[in-house]
Coordinates of C-alpha atoms and ligand atoms in Angstrom, one line a residue:
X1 CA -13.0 -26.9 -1.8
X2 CA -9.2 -25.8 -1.6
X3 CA -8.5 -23.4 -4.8
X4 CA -6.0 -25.8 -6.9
X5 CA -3.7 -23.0 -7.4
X6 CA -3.2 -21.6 -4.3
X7 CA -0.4 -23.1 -1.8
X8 CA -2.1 -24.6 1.1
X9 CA 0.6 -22.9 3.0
X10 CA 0.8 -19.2 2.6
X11 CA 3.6 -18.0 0.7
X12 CA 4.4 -15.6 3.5
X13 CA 4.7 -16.6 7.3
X14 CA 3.7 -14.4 10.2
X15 CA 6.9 -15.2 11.5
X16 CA 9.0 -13.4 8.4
X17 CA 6.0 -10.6 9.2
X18 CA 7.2 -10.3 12.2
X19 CA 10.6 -10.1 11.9
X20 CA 10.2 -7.5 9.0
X21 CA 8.0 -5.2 11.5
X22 CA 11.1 -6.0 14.0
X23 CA 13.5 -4.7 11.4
X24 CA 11.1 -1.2 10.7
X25 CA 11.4 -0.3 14.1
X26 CA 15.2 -0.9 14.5
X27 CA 15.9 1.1 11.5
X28 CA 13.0 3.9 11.3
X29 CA 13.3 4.0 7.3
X30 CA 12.8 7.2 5.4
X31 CA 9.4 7.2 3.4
X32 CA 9.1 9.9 1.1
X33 CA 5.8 10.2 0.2
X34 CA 4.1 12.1 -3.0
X35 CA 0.2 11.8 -1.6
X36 CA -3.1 13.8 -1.8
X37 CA -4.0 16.5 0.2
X38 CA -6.8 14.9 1.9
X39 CA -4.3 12.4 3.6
X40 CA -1.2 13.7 3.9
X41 CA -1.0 14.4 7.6
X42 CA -2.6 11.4 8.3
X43 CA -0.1 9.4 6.2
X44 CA 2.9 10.6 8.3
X45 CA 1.1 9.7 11.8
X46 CA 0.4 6.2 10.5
X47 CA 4.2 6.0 9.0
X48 CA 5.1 7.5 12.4
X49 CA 3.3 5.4 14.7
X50 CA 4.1 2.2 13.3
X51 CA 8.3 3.6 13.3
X52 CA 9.1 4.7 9.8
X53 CA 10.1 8.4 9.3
X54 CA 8.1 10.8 7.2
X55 CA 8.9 13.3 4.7
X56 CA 6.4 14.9 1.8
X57 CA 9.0 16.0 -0.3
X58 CA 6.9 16.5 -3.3
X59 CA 8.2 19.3 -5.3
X60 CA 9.7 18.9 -9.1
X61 CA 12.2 20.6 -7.4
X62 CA 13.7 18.4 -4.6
X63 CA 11.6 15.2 -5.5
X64 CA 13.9 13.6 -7.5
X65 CA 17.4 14.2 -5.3
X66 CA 15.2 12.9 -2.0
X67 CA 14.2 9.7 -3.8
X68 CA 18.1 8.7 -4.2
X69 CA 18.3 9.2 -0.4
X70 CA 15.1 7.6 1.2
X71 CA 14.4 4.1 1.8
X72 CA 11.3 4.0 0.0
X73 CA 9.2 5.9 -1.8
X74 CA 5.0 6.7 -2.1
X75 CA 3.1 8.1 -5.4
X76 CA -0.4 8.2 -5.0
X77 CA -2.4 9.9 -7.7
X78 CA -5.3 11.1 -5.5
X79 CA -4.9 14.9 -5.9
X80 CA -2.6 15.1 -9.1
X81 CA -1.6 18.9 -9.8
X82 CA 0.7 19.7 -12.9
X83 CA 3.4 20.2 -10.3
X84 CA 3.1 17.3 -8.1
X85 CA 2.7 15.1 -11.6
X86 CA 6.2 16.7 -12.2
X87 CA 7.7 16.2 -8.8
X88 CA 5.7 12.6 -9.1
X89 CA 7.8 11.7 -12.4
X90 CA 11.2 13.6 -10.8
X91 CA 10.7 11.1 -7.7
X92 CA 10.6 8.0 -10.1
X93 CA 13.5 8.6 -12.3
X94 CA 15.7 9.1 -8.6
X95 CA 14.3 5.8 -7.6
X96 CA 15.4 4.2 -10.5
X97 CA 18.4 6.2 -10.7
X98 CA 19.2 4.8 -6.9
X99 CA 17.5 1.5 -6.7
X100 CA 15.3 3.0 -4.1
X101 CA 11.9 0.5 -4.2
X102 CA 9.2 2.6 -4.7
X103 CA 4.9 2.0 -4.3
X104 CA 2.3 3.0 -7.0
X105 CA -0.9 3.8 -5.4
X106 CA -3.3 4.8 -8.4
X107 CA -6.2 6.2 -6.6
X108 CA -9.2 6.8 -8.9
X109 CA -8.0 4.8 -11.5
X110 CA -9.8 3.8 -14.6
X111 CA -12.5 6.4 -13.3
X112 CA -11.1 9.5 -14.8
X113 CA -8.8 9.3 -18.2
X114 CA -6.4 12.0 -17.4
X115 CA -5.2 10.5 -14.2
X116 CA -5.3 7.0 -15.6
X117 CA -2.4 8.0 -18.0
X118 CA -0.4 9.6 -15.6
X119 CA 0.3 6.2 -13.1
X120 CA 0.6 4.2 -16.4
X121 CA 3.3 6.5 -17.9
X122 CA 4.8 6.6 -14.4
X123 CA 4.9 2.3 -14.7
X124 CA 6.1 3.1 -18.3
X125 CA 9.1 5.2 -16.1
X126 CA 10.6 3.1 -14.0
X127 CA 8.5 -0.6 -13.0
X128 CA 7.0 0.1 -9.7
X129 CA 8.2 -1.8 -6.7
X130 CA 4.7 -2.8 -5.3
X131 CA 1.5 -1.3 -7.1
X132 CA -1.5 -0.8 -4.2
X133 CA -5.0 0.2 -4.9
X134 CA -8.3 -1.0 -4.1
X135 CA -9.8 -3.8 -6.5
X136 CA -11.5 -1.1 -9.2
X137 CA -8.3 0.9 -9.2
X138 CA -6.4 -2.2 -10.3
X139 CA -8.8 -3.4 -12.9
X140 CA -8.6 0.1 -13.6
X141 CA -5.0 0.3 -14.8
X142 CA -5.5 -1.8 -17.4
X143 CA -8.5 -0.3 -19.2
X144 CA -11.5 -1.2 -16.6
X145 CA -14.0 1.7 -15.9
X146 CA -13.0 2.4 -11.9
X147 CA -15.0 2.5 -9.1
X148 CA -17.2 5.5 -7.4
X149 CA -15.1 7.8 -7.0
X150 CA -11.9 7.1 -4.6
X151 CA -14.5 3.9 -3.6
X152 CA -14.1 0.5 -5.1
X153 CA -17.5 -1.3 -6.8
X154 CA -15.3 -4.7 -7.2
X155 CA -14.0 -7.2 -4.9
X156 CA -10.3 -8.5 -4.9
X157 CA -11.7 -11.9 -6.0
X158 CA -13.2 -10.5 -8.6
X159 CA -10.3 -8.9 -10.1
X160 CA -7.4 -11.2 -9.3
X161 CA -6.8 -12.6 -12.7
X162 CA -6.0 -8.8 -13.9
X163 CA -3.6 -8.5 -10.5
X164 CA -1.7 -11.5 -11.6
X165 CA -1.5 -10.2 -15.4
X166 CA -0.4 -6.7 -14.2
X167 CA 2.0 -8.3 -11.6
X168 CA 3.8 -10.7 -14.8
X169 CA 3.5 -7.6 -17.3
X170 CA 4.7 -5.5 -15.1
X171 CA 7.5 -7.1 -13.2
X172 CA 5.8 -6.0 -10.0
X173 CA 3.8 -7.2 -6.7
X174 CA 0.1 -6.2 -7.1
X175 CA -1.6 -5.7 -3.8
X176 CA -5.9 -5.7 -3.8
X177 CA -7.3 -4.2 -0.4
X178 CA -10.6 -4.8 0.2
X179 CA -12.5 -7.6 2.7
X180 CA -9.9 -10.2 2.6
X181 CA -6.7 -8.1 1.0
X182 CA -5.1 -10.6 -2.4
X183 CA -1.3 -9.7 -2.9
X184 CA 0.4 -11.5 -5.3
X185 CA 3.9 -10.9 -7.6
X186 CA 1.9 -12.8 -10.6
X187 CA 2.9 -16.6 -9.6
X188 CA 2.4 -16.6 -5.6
X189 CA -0.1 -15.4 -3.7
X190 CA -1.2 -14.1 -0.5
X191 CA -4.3 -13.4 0.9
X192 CA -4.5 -11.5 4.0
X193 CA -7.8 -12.2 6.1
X194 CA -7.6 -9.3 8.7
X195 CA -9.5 -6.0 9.3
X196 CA -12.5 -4.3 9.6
X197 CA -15.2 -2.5 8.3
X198 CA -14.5 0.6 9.6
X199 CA -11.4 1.2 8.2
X200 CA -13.6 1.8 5.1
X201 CA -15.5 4.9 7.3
X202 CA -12.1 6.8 8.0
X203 CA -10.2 8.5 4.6
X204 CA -7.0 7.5 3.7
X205 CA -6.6 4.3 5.5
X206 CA -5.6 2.6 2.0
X207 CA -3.2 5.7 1.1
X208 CA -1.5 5.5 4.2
X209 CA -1.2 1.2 3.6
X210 CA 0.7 2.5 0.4
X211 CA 3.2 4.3 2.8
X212 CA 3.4 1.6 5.1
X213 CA 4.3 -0.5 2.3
X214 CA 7.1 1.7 1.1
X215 CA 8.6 1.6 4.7
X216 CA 8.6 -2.1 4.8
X217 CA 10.1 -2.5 1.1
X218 CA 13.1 -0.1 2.6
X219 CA 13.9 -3.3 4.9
X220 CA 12.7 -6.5 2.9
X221 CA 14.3 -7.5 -0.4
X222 CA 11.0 -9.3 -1.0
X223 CA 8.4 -7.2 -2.5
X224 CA 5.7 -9.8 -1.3
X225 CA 7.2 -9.9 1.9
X226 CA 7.0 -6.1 2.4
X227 CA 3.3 -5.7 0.8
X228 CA 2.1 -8.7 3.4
X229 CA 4.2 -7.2 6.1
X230 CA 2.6 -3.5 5.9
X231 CA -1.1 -4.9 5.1
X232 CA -1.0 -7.2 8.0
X233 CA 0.7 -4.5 10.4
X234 CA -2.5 -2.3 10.0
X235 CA -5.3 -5.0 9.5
X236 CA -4.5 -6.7 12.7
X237 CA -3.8 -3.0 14.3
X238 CA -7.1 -2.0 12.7
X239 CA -9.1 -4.9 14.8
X240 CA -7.5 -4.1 17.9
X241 CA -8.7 -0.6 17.3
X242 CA -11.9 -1.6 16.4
X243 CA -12.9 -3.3 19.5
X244 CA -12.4 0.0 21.6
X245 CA -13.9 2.3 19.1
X246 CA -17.2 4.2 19.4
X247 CA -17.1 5.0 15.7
X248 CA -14.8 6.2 13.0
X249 CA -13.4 9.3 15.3
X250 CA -12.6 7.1 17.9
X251 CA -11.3 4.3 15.3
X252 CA -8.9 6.9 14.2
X253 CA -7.0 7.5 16.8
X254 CA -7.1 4.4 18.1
X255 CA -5.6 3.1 15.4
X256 CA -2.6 5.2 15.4
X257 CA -2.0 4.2 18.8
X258 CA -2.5 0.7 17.9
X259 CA 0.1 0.8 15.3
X260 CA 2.6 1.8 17.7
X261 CA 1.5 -0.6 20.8
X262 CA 1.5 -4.1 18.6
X263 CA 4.6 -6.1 19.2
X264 CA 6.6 -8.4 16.8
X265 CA 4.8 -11.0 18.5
X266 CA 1.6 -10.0 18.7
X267 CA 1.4 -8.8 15.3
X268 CA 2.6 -12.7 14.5
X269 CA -0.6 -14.2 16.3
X270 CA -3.3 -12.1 15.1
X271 CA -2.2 -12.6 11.4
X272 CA -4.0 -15.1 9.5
X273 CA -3.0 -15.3 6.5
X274 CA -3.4 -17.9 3.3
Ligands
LIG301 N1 -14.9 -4.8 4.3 C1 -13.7 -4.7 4.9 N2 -13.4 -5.5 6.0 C2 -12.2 -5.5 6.6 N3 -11.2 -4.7 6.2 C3 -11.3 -3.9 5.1 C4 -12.6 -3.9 4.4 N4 -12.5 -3.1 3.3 C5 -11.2 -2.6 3.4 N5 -10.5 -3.1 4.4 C6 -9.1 -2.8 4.8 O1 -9.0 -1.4 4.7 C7 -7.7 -1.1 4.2 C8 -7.9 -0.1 3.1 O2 -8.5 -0.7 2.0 P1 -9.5 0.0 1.0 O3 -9.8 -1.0 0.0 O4 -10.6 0.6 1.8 O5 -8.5 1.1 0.4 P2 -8.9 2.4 -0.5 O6 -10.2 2.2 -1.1 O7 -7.7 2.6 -1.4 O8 -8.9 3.5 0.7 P3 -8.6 5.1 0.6 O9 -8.5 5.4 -0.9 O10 -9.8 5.7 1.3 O11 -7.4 5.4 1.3 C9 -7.0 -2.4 3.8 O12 -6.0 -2.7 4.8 C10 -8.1 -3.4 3.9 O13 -7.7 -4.6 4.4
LIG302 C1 -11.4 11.4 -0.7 C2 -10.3 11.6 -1.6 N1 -10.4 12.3 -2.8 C3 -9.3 12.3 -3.5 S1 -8.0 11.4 -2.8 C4 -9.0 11.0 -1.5 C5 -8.5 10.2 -0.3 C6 -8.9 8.8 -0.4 O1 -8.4 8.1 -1.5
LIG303 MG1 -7.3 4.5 -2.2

């Protein structure tokens, strides 16, 4: 039975995917990111391969002037130090200052208090561009308990009504990895039906989503556009990957040659999206 509230045709085509990828490439946007220190090299290969340009500019410091400059801009709450919280809040107010768009990723979310407060006074800043997180992080956000750890124990499905509410309260596009990714900006809604299990065995593949997603809100004016652009870019490089890996290690690399191999058009027929 079709779901009543869904569109039967998806509110984002592969072809606009396609063109925004297109776009990336010609114009290599500037992704300052503000990540954890598990992913951070990872995070620039993946923004690397797929043709933005990295920098980790993540000082109180320099955060804030580098945010007025870039294209787009990461927090991710993974590793939160009292200094990177700073540079986290100095990055923000240039965003806003600038109009830069800039992506909340609130890993470990709802799980542990402190950490909890610091991405909801960072929404309380400056509304977030695109909010990305895995389904407990988002339920998270608005008073749920987390998952295990950096780990989701919910389903998108399972948490879409809260994605919707935090996407209207919020002004912002919510995007729910997970089996079949939900992205929605609180009246349409996008469900992106690639990937693979083992992106789930290799840390930081949802951080570096997060990035991707900054890099593609630098070249789309629609924040449902740029969420379903950088989501569909990796998912569909993911199971390309996939079918030549031996395992995770193997996945891994793969991957980030993947990135960089899809074309336009490729990326276009692999998506499927509803
Ligand atoms: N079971 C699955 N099958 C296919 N793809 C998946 C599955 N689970 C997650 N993915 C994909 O993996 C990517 C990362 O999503 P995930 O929900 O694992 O993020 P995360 O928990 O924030 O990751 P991390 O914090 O380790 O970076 C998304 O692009 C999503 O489509
Ligand atoms: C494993 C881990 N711990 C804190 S952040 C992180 C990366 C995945 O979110
Ligand atoms: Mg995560």
């Amino acid at each position: 039975m079709t779901d009543a509230s869904v569109d039967p045709v998806a509110a984002v085509t592969p072809d606009e995917v396609a063109e925004a990828l297109a776009r990336l490439r010609a114009t290599t946007p500037l992704v300052q990111s503000l990540t954890n220190i598990v992913v951070a090299q990872w995070t620039a290969n993946v923004l690397l391969a797929a043709g933005a340009a990295p920098a980790m500019v993540d000082n109180p410091h320099e955060a804030e002037a580098f945010a007025r400059v870039a294209g787009g801009v990461l927090v991710n709450t993974g590793t939160p130090y009292d200094d990177t919280t700073a540079a986290m809040r100095a990055a923000v107010t240039g965003a806003q200052a600038a109009g830069t768009p800039w992506v909340l990723d609130p890993v470990a979310a709802g799980g542990l208090a402190w950490r909890t407060g610091v991405a909801v006074s960072l929404m309380d800043l400056h509304a977030p561009t695109i909010v990305r997180g895995n389904a407990s992080e988002i339920a998270g956000l608005l008073g749920g308990l987390g998952g295990r750890g950096v780990d989701s124990a919910d389903s998108p499905e399972e948490v879409l009504d809260r994605a919707r509410e935090l996407a209207t309260s919020r002004r912002t596009v919510v995007a729910v990895s997970g089996a079949v990714d939900h992205l929605t900006d609180g009246e349409r809604l996008v469900r992106v039906h690639n990937g693979d299990p083992v992106m789930t065995k290799v840390t930081g593949v949802g951080c570096a989503l997060g990035a991707l997603m900054a890099g593609f809100a630098a070249v789309c004016d629609d924040a449902l556009l740029a969420a379903t652009s950088a989501t569909g870019l990796l998912t569909v490089a993911a199971e390309r990957a996939a079918r030549a890996a031996r395992g995770p290690g193997s996945f891994a690399v793969a991957l980030l040659d993947e990135l960089s191999l899809v074309t336009p058009d490729e990326l276009a027929s692999g998506l499927v999206l509803s």
